[in-house]
Amino acid sequence: MTTYNSPAVSLNSPVAVHGEFKAINHLHETVTVSAGLTTADTLNIGYLPPNAVVTSVKLKAPTQLDSNGAPTLAFNMGISGTPALFKSAITTVGRAAGASVDETVAAAGLLYKNTTGSKVLVTVTPSANAATGVAGTIEAAISYFVEE
């Protein structure tokens, strides 16, 4: 089991909550993985502030992360406690040679509002092991506004 952190998580960077009322903010981070991914791994992306309302979610692999001729790698993306809130078992990222991206959002994740009263950690977890895993990067982008 390996936990990979984005620079924002490693450095405990401040969470973007400022701006005009309901102005769109963005969480955009890259996580480097040093080995093939398994379902025991967690990629910590960054934090959504209290009262953040999610409007879009993108997940990208700039390079192939499962180089097998019959790749099996799949991803969930969500928050602590709800790992598939935004994406569940997507198979469009990390399987093809070159860049691949998924912009779909699960129904429960679209317009999700963080009502916990504190920041929540956004995570990516493999839902299926890579058949032939390779090192690389995962890039995530979430757009949101803060509502009081």
Coordinates of N, CA, C and O in Angstrom, one line a residue:
M1 N 0.8 -1.2 0.0 CA 0.0 0.0 0.0 C 0.9 1.2 0.0 O 1.7 1.5 0.9
T2 N 0.7 2.0 -1.0 CA 1.5 3.3 -1.1 C 0.6 4.5 -1.2 O -0.5 4.4 -1.9
T3 N 0.9 5.5 -0.5 CA 0.2 6.8 -0.6 C 1.0 7.8 -1.3 O 2.2 8.0 -0.9
Y4 N 0.5 8.3 -2.3 CA 1.2 9.4 -3.1 C 0.5 10.7 -2.9 O -0.7 10.8 -2.9
N5 N 1.3 11.7 -2.6 CA 0.7 13.1 -2.4 C 1.1 14.1 -3.4 O 2.2 14.1 -3.9
S6 N 0.1 14.9 -3.8 CA 0.4 16.1 -4.7 C 1.3 17.1 -3.9 O 1.3 17.0 -2.6
P7 N 1.9 18.0 -4.6 CA 2.7 19.0 -3.8 C 1.8 19.8 -2.9 O 2.2 20.2 -1.8
A8 N 0.5 20.1 -3.2 CA -0.4 20.8 -2.3 C -0.6 20.1 -1.0 O -0.7 20.7 0.0
V9 N -0.7 18.8 -1.1 CA -0.9 18.0 0.1 C 0.4 17.9 0.9 O 0.4 18.1 2.1
S10 N 1.5 17.6 0.2 CA 2.8 17.5 0.9 C 3.2 18.8 1.6 O 3.7 18.8 2.7
L11 N 2.9 19.9 1.0 CA 3.3 21.2 1.6 C 2.2 21.8 2.4 O 2.4 22.9 3.0
N12 N 1.0 21.1 2.5 CA -0.1 21.6 3.3 C -0.5 23.1 2.8 O -0.6 24.0 3.7
S13 N -0.6 23.2 1.5 CA -0.9 24.5 0.9 C -2.3 25.0 1.3 O -3.2 24.2 1.6
P14 N -2.4 26.3 1.4 CA -3.8 26.9 1.7 C -4.8 26.5 0.7 O -4.5 26.3 -0.5
V15 N -6.0 26.4 1.1 CA -7.1 26.1 0.2 C -7.8 27.3 -0.3 O -8.0 28.3 0.4
A16 N -8.0 27.4 -1.7 CA -8.6 28.6 -2.3 C -10.0 28.7 -1.9 O -10.9 27.9 -2.3
V17 N -10.3 29.8 -1.1 CA -11.7 30.0 -0.7 C -12.1 31.5 -1.0 O -13.2 31.9 -0.7
H18 N -11.2 32.3 -1.4 CA -11.5 33.7 -1.6 C -12.0 34.0 -2.9 O -12.1 33.2 -3.8
G19 N -12.4 35.3 -3.1 CA -12.9 35.7 -4.4 C -14.3 36.3 -4.3 O -14.9 36.3 -3.2
E20 N -14.8 36.7 -5.4 CA -16.2 37.2 -5.4 C -17.2 36.1 -5.0 O -16.9 34.9 -5.3
F21 N -18.3 36.5 -4.5 CA -19.4 35.5 -4.2 C -19.6 34.6 -5.4 O -19.9 35.1 -6.5
K22 N -19.5 33.3 -5.2 CA -19.8 32.3 -6.2 C -18.8 32.3 -7.4 O -19.1 31.8 -8.4
A23 N -17.7 33.0 -7.2 CA -16.7 33.0 -8.3 C -16.1 31.5 -8.4 O -15.9 30.9 -7.3
I24 N -15.8 31.1 -9.6 CA -15.2 29.8 -9.8 C -13.8 29.7 -9.3 O -13.0 30.6 -9.7
N25 N -13.5 28.7 -8.5 CA -12.1 28.4 -8.1 C -11.7 27.1 -8.7 O -12.6 26.3 -9.1
H26 N -10.4 26.8 -8.7 CA -9.9 25.6 -9.3 C -8.9 24.9 -8.4 O -8.0 25.6 -7.8
L27 N -9.1 23.6 -8.3 CA -8.1 22.7 -7.7 C -7.4 22.0 -8.8 O -8.1 21.2 -9.5
H28 N -6.1 22.2 -9.0 CA -5.4 21.5 -10.1 C -4.1 21.0 -9.6 O -3.2 21.8 -9.3
E29 N -3.9 19.7 -9.6 CA -2.7 19.1 -9.0 C -2.3 17.9 -9.8 O -3.1 17.3 -10.5
T30 N -1.0 17.6 -9.7 CA -0.4 16.5 -10.4 C 0.3 15.6 -9.3 O 0.9 16.1 -8.4
V31 N 0.1 14.3 -9.4 CA 0.7 13.4 -8.5 C 1.5 12.4 -9.3 O 1.1 11.8 -10.3
T32 N 2.8 12.3 -8.9 CA 3.7 11.3 -9.5 C 3.7 10.0 -8.8 O 3.8 9.9 -7.6
V33 N 3.5 8.9 -9.6 CA 3.6 7.6 -9.0 C 4.8 6.9 -9.5 O 5.2 7.0 -10.7
S34 N 5.5 6.3 -8.6 CA 6.9 5.7 -8.9 C 6.8 4.3 -9.3 O 7.9 3.7 -9.6
A35 N 5.7 3.6 -9.2 CA 5.5 2.2 -9.6 C 4.1 2.0 -10.1 O 3.3 2.8 -10.1
G36 N 3.9 0.8 -10.6 CA 2.6 0.4 -11.1 C 1.6 0.5 -10.0 O 1.9 0.2 -8.8
L37 N 0.4 0.9 -10.3 CA -0.7 1.1 -9.3 C -1.5 -0.1 -9.0 O -1.7 -0.9 -9.9
T38 N -1.9 -0.3 -7.7 CA -2.7 -1.4 -7.3 C -3.9 -0.8 -6.5 O -3.9 0.4 -6.1
T39 N -4.9 -1.6 -6.2 CA -6.0 -1.2 -5.5 C -5.7 -0.8 -4.0 O -6.5 -0.2 -3.4
A40 N -4.5 -1.1 -3.6 CA -4.1 -0.7 -2.2 C -3.5 0.7 -2.2 O -3.3 1.2 -1.1
D41 N -3.3 1.3 -3.3 CA -2.7 2.6 -3.4 C -3.7 3.8 -3.3 O -4.9 3.6 -3.7
T42 N -3.3 4.9 -2.8 CA -4.1 6.1 -2.7 C -3.3 7.3 -3.2 O -2.1 7.5 -2.8
L43 N -3.9 8.1 -4.0 CA -3.3 9.3 -4.5 C -4.1 10.5 -3.9 O -5.3 10.7 -4.2
N44 N -3.4 11.3 -3.0 CA -4.1 12.4 -2.4 C -3.8 13.6 -3.3 O -2.7 14.1 -3.5
I45 N -5.0 14.2 -3.8 CA -4.9 15.3 -4.7 C -4.8 16.7 -4.1 O -3.9 17.5 -4.4
G46 N -5.7 17.0 -3.2 CA -5.8 18.3 -2.6 C -7.1 18.4 -1.8 O -7.8 17.4 -1.6
Y47 N -7.4 19.6 -1.4 CA -8.5 19.8 -0.5 C -9.6 20.7 -1.1 O -9.3 21.7 -1.8
L48 N -10.9 20.4 -0.8 CA -12.0 21.3 -1.1 C -12.3 22.0 0.2 O -12.4 21.4 1.2
P49 N -12.5 23.3 0.1 CA -12.9 24.1 1.3 C -14.3 23.8 1.8 O -15.1 23.3 1.0
P50 N -14.6 24.2 3.0 CA -16.0 24.1 3.5 C -16.9 24.9 2.5 O -16.5 25.9 2.0
N51 N -18.1 24.3 2.2 CA -19.1 24.9 1.4 C -18.8 25.0 -0.1 O -19.4 25.7 -0.9
A52 N -17.7 24.3 -0.5 CA -17.4 24.2 -1.9 C -18.5 23.4 -2.6 O -18.9 22.4 -2.2
V53 N -18.9 23.9 -3.8 CA -19.9 23.2 -4.6 C -19.2 22.9 -5.9 O -18.7 23.8 -6.7
V54 N -19.0 21.6 -6.2 CA -18.2 21.1 -7.4 C -19.0 21.2 -8.7 O -20.2 20.8 -8.8
T55 N -18.4 21.9 -9.7 CA -19.1 22.1 -11.0 C -18.4 21.2 -12.1 O -19.1 21.0 -13.1
S56 N -17.2 20.8 -12.0 CA -16.6 19.9 -13.0 C -15.4 19.2 -12.4 O -14.8 19.7 -11.4
V57 N -15.1 18.0 -12.9 CA -14.1 17.2 -12.5 C -13.4 16.5 -13.7 O -14.1 15.9 -14.5
K58 N -12.1 16.7 -13.7 CA -11.3 16.0 -14.8 C -10.2 15.2 -14.3 O -9.6 15.6 -13.3
L59 N -9.9 14.1 -14.9 CA -8.8 13.2 -14.5 C -8.0 12.9 -15.7 O -8.6 12.5 -16.7
K60 N -6.7 13.1 -15.7 CA -5.8 12.9 -16.9 C -4.6 12.1 -16.5 O -4.0 12.3 -15.5
A61 N -4.2 11.2 -17.4 CA -2.9 10.6 -17.4 C -2.1 11.1 -18.6 O -2.5 10.8 -19.7
P62 N -1.0 11.9 -18.4 CA -0.3 12.4 -19.6 C 0.4 11.2 -20.4 O 0.7 11.4 -21.5
T63 N 0.6 10.1 -19.7 CA 1.3 9.0 -20.3 C 0.5 7.7 -19.9 O -0.2 7.7 -18.9
Q64 N 0.9 6.6 -20.5 CA 0.3 5.3 -20.2 C 0.7 4.8 -18.9 O 1.9 4.8 -18.5
L65 N -0.2 4.3 -18.0 CA 0.1 3.8 -16.7 C -0.1 2.3 -16.6 O 0.3 1.6 -15.7
D66 N -0.7 1.7 -17.7 CA -0.9 0.2 -17.8 C -0.5 -0.1 -19.2 O -1.3 0.1 -20.1
S67 N 0.7 -0.7 -19.4 CA 1.2 -0.9 -20.7 C 0.9 -2.3 -21.3 O 1.3 -2.6 -22.4
N68 N 0.0 -3.1 -20.6 CA -0.3 -4.4 -21.1 C -1.2 -4.3 -22.4 O -1.9 -3.3 -22.5
G69 N -1.1 -5.3 -23.2 CA -2.0 -5.3 -24.4 C -3.4 -5.4 -24.1 O -4.3 -5.0 -24.9
A70 N -3.7 -5.9 -22.9 CA -5.1 -6.0 -22.4 C -5.1 -5.3 -21.0 O -5.2 -6.0 -20.0
P71 N -5.1 -4.0 -21.0 CA -5.0 -3.2 -19.7 C -6.2 -3.4 -18.9 O -7.3 -3.6 -19.4
T72 N -6.0 -3.4 -17.6 CA -7.1 -3.6 -16.6 C -7.2 -2.5 -15.6 O -8.2 -2.5 -14.8
L73 N -6.3 -1.5 -15.7 CA -6.4 -0.4 -14.7 C -7.7 0.4 -14.8 O -8.1 0.7 -15.9
A74 N -8.2 0.7 -13.6 CA -9.4 1.6 -13.5 C -9.3 2.5 -12.3 O -8.6 2.1 -11.3
F75 N -10.0 3.6 -12.3 CA -9.9 4.5 -11.2 C -11.2 5.0 -10.6 O -12.2 5.1 -11.3
N76 N -11.2 5.2 -9.3 CA -12.2 5.9 -8.6 C -11.7 7.3 -8.2 O -10.5 7.4 -8.0
M77 N -12.6 8.3 -8.1 CA -12.1 9.6 -7.6 C -13.2 10.1 -6.7 O -14.4 10.1 -7.1
G78 N -12.8 10.6 -5.6 CA -13.8 11.1 -4.6 C -13.2 11.8 -3.5 O -12.2 12.5 -3.7
I79 N -13.8 11.7 -2.3 CA -13.3 12.4 -1.1 C -13.1 11.3 0.0 O -13.6 10.2 -0.2
S80 N -12.4 11.7 1.0 CA -12.2 10.8 2.2 C -13.6 10.3 2.6 O -14.5 11.1 2.8
G81 N -13.7 9.0 2.7 CA -15.0 8.4 3.2 C -16.0 8.1 2.0 O -16.9 7.2 2.2
T82 N -15.8 8.7 0.9 CA -16.7 8.4 -0.3 C -15.7 8.4 -1.5 O -15.7 9.3 -2.3
P83 N -15.0 7.3 -1.7 CA -13.9 7.3 -2.7 C -14.4 7.4 -4.1 O -13.6 7.7 -5.0
A84 N -15.6 7.1 -4.4 CA -16.1 7.1 -5.8 C -17.2 8.2 -6.0 O -18.0 8.0 -6.9
L85 N -17.1 9.2 -5.2 CA -18.1 10.3 -5.3 C -18.2 10.9 -6.7 O -19.2 11.2 -7.3
F86 N -17.0 11.2 -7.3 CA -16.9 11.9 -8.6 C -16.8 11.0 -9.8 O -17.3 11.2 -10.8
K87 N -16.0 9.9 -9.6 CA -15.8 8.9 -10.7 C -15.7 7.5 -10.1 O -15.1 7.3 -9.0
S88 N -16.3 6.6 -10.8 CA -16.4 5.2 -10.3 C -15.9 4.2 -11.4 O -16.5 4.1 -12.5
A89 N -14.8 3.5 -11.1 CA -14.3 2.5 -12.0 C -14.1 2.9 -13.5 O -14.4 2.2 -14.4
I90 N -13.6 4.2 -13.7 CA -13.4 4.6 -15.0 C -12.2 3.9 -15.7 O -11.2 3.7 -15.0
T91 N -12.4 3.6 -16.9 CA -11.4 2.8 -17.7 C -10.8 3.6 -18.8 O -10.1 3.1 -19.7
T92 N -11.0 4.9 -18.9 CA -10.6 5.7 -20.0 C -9.3 6.4 -19.7 O -8.8 7.1 -20.6
V93 N -8.7 6.3 -18.5 CA -7.5 7.0 -18.2 C -6.4 6.1 -17.9 O -6.5 5.1 -17.1
G94 N -5.2 6.3 -18.5 CA -4.0 5.6 -18.2 C -3.8 4.3 -19.0 O -2.8 3.6 -18.8
R95 N -4.7 3.9 -19.8 CA -4.6 2.7 -20.6 C -4.0 2.8 -21.9 O -3.4 1.9 -22.5
A96 N -4.2 4.0 -22.6 CA -3.7 4.2 -23.9 C -2.3 4.8 -23.9 O -1.9 5.5 -23.0
A97 N -1.6 4.5 -25.0 CA -0.3 5.2 -25.2 C -0.6 6.6 -25.4 O -1.5 7.0 -26.2
G98 N 0.1 7.5 -24.7 CA -0.1 8.9 -24.8 C -1.1 9.4 -23.8 O -1.5 8.7 -22.9
A99 N -1.5 10.6 -23.9 CA -2.4 11.2 -22.9 C -3.8 10.7 -23.0 O -4.3 10.4 -24.1
S100 N -4.5 10.6 -21.9 CA -5.9 10.2 -21.9 C -6.6 11.0 -20.7 O -6.0 11.3 -19.7
V101 N -7.8 11.3 -20.9 CA -8.6 12.1 -20.0 C -10.0 11.7 -19.9 O -10.6 11.2 -20.8
D102 N -10.6 11.9 -18.7 CA -12.0 11.6 -18.4 C -12.6 12.8 -17.8 O -12.1 13.4 -16.8
E103 N -13.7 13.3 -18.4 CA -14.3 14.5 -17.9 C -15.7 14.3 -17.4 O -16.5 15.2 -17.0
T104 N -16.1 13.0 -17.3 CA -17.5 12.7 -16.8 C -17.5 12.8 -15.3 O -16.4 12.7 -14.6
V105 N -18.7 13.1 -14.7 CA -18.8 13.2 -13.3 C -20.0 12.4 -12.9 O -21.1 12.5 -13.5
A106 N -19.9 11.5 -11.8 CA -21.0 10.7 -11.3 C -22.1 11.7 -10.9 O -21.8 12.8 -10.4
A107 N -23.3 11.3 -11.0 CA -24.5 12.1 -10.6 C -24.4 12.7 -9.2 O -24.7 13.8 -9.0
A108 N -24.0 11.8 -8.3 CA -23.9 12.3 -6.9 C -22.8 13.3 -6.7 O -22.8 14.1 -5.7
G109 N -21.8 13.3 -7.5 CA -20.6 14.2 -7.4 C -20.8 15.6 -8.0 O -20.2 16.6 -7.6
L110 N -21.7 15.7 -9.0 CA -21.9 16.9 -9.7 C -22.8 17.8 -8.8 O -23.8 17.4 -8.3
L111 N -22.3 19.0 -8.5 CA -22.9 19.9 -7.6 C -22.9 19.4 -6.1 O -23.6 19.9 -5.3
Y112 N -21.9 18.5 -5.8 CA -21.7 18.1 -4.5 C -21.3 19.3 -3.7 O -20.5 20.1 -4.1
K113 N -21.8 19.5 -2.5 CA -21.5 20.6 -1.6 C -20.8 20.0 -0.3 O -21.4 19.1 0.3
N114 N -19.6 20.5 0.0 CA -18.9 20.1 1.2 C -19.6 20.8 2.4 O -19.3 22.0 2.7
T115 N -20.4 20.1 3.1 CA -21.1 20.6 4.3 C -20.5 20.2 5.6 O -21.1 20.3 6.6
T116 N -19.3 19.7 5.6 CA -18.6 19.1 6.8 C -18.2 20.2 7.8 O -17.9 19.9 8.9
G117 N -18.0 21.4 7.3 CA -17.5 22.5 8.1 C -16.0 22.6 8.2 O -15.5 23.5 8.8
S118 N -15.4 21.7 7.4 CA -13.9 21.7 7.3 C -13.5 21.3 5.9 O -14.3 20.8 5.2
K119 N -12.2 21.5 5.6 CA -11.8 21.1 4.3 C -11.8 19.5 4.2 O -11.7 18.8 5.2
V120 N -12.1 19.0 2.9 CA -12.1 17.6 2.7 C -11.0 17.2 1.7 O -10.8 18.0 0.7
L121 N -10.4 16.1 1.9 CA -9.4 15.6 1.0 C -9.9 14.9 -0.2 O -10.8 14.0 -0.1
V122 N -9.5 15.3 -1.4 CA -9.9 14.7 -2.7 C -8.9 13.6 -3.0 O -7.6 13.8 -2.9
T123 N -9.3 12.4 -3.3 CA -8.4 11.3 -3.5 C -8.8 10.6 -4.9 O -9.9 10.6 -5.4
V124 N -7.7 9.9 -5.4 CA -7.9 9.0 -6.5 C -7.4 7.7 -6.1 O -6.3 7.6 -5.5
T125 N -8.2 6.6 -6.3 CA -7.8 5.3 -5.9 C -8.0 4.3 -7.1 O -9.1 4.4 -7.7
P126 N -7.1 3.4 -7.4 CA -7.3 2.4 -8.4 C -8.5 1.5 -7.9 O -8.4 1.0 -6.8
S127 N -9.4 1.3 -8.8 CA -10.5 0.3 -8.5 C -10.2 -1.1 -9.1 O -10.8 -2.0 -8.8
A128 N -9.2 -1.1 -9.9 CA -8.7 -2.4 -10.5 C -7.2 -2.2 -10.7 O -6.7 -1.2 -11.1
N129 N -6.4 -3.3 -10.4 CA -5.0 -3.2 -10.5 C -4.6 -3.1 -12.0 O -5.3 -3.5 -12.9
A130 N -3.4 -2.5 -12.2 CA -2.8 -2.4 -13.6 C -2.3 -3.8 -13.9 O -1.7 -4.5 -13.1
A131 N -2.6 -4.3 -15.2 CA -2.1 -5.6 -15.6 C -0.5 -5.5 -15.7 O 0.1 -6.4 -15.2
T132 N 0.0 -4.5 -16.3 CA 1.4 -4.2 -16.4 C 1.6 -2.7 -16.0 O 1.7 -1.9 -16.9
G133 N 1.7 -2.5 -14.7 CA 1.8 -1.1 -14.3 C 3.1 -0.5 -14.5 O 4.2 -1.1 -14.4
V134 N 3.1 0.8 -14.8 CA 4.3 1.6 -15.0 C 4.2 2.9 -14.3 O 3.1 3.4 -14.0
A135 N 5.4 3.5 -13.9 CA 5.4 4.8 -13.3 C 4.9 5.9 -14.2 O 4.9 5.7 -15.4
G136 N 4.4 6.9 -13.6 CA 3.9 8.1 -14.4 C 3.3 9.1 -13.5 O 3.6 9.2 -12.3
T137 N 2.3 9.9 -14.1 CA 1.7 10.9 -13.3 C 0.2 10.9 -13.6 O -0.3 10.4 -14.6
I138 N -0.6 11.4 -12.6 CA -2.0 11.6 -12.7 C -2.2 13.0 -12.4 O -1.7 13.6 -11.5
E139 N -3.1 13.6 -13.3 CA -3.4 15.0 -13.1 C -4.9 15.2 -12.9 O -5.7 14.5 -13.6
A140 N -5.3 16.0 -11.9 CA -6.7 16.1 -11.6 C -7.0 17.6 -11.5 O -6.2 18.4 -11.1
A141 N -8.2 18.0 -12.0 CA -8.7 19.3 -12.0 C -10.1 19.3 -11.5 O -10.9 18.6 -12.1
I142 N -10.4 20.1 -10.5 CA -11.8 20.3 -10.0 C -12.1 21.8 -10.0 O -11.4 22.6 -9.5
S143 N -13.3 22.1 -10.6 CA -13.8 23.5 -10.5 C -14.9 23.5 -9.5 O -15.7 22.6 -9.4
Y144 N -14.9 24.6 -8.7 CA -16.0 24.7 -7.7 C -16.2 26.2 -7.3 O -15.3 27.0 -7.7
F145 N -17.3 26.5 -6.7 CA -17.5 27.8 -6.1 C -17.8 27.6 -4.7 O -18.2 26.5 -4.2
V146 N -17.6 28.6 -3.9 CA -17.9 28.5 -2.4 C -19.2 29.3 -2.1 O -19.4 30.4 -2.5
E147 N -20.1 28.5 -1.5 CA -21.4 29.1 -1.2 C -21.6 29.1 0.3 O -21.2 28.2 1.0
E148 N -22.1 30.2 0.8 CA -22.3 30.3 2.3 C -23.7 30.0 2.7 O -24.6 29.8 2.0

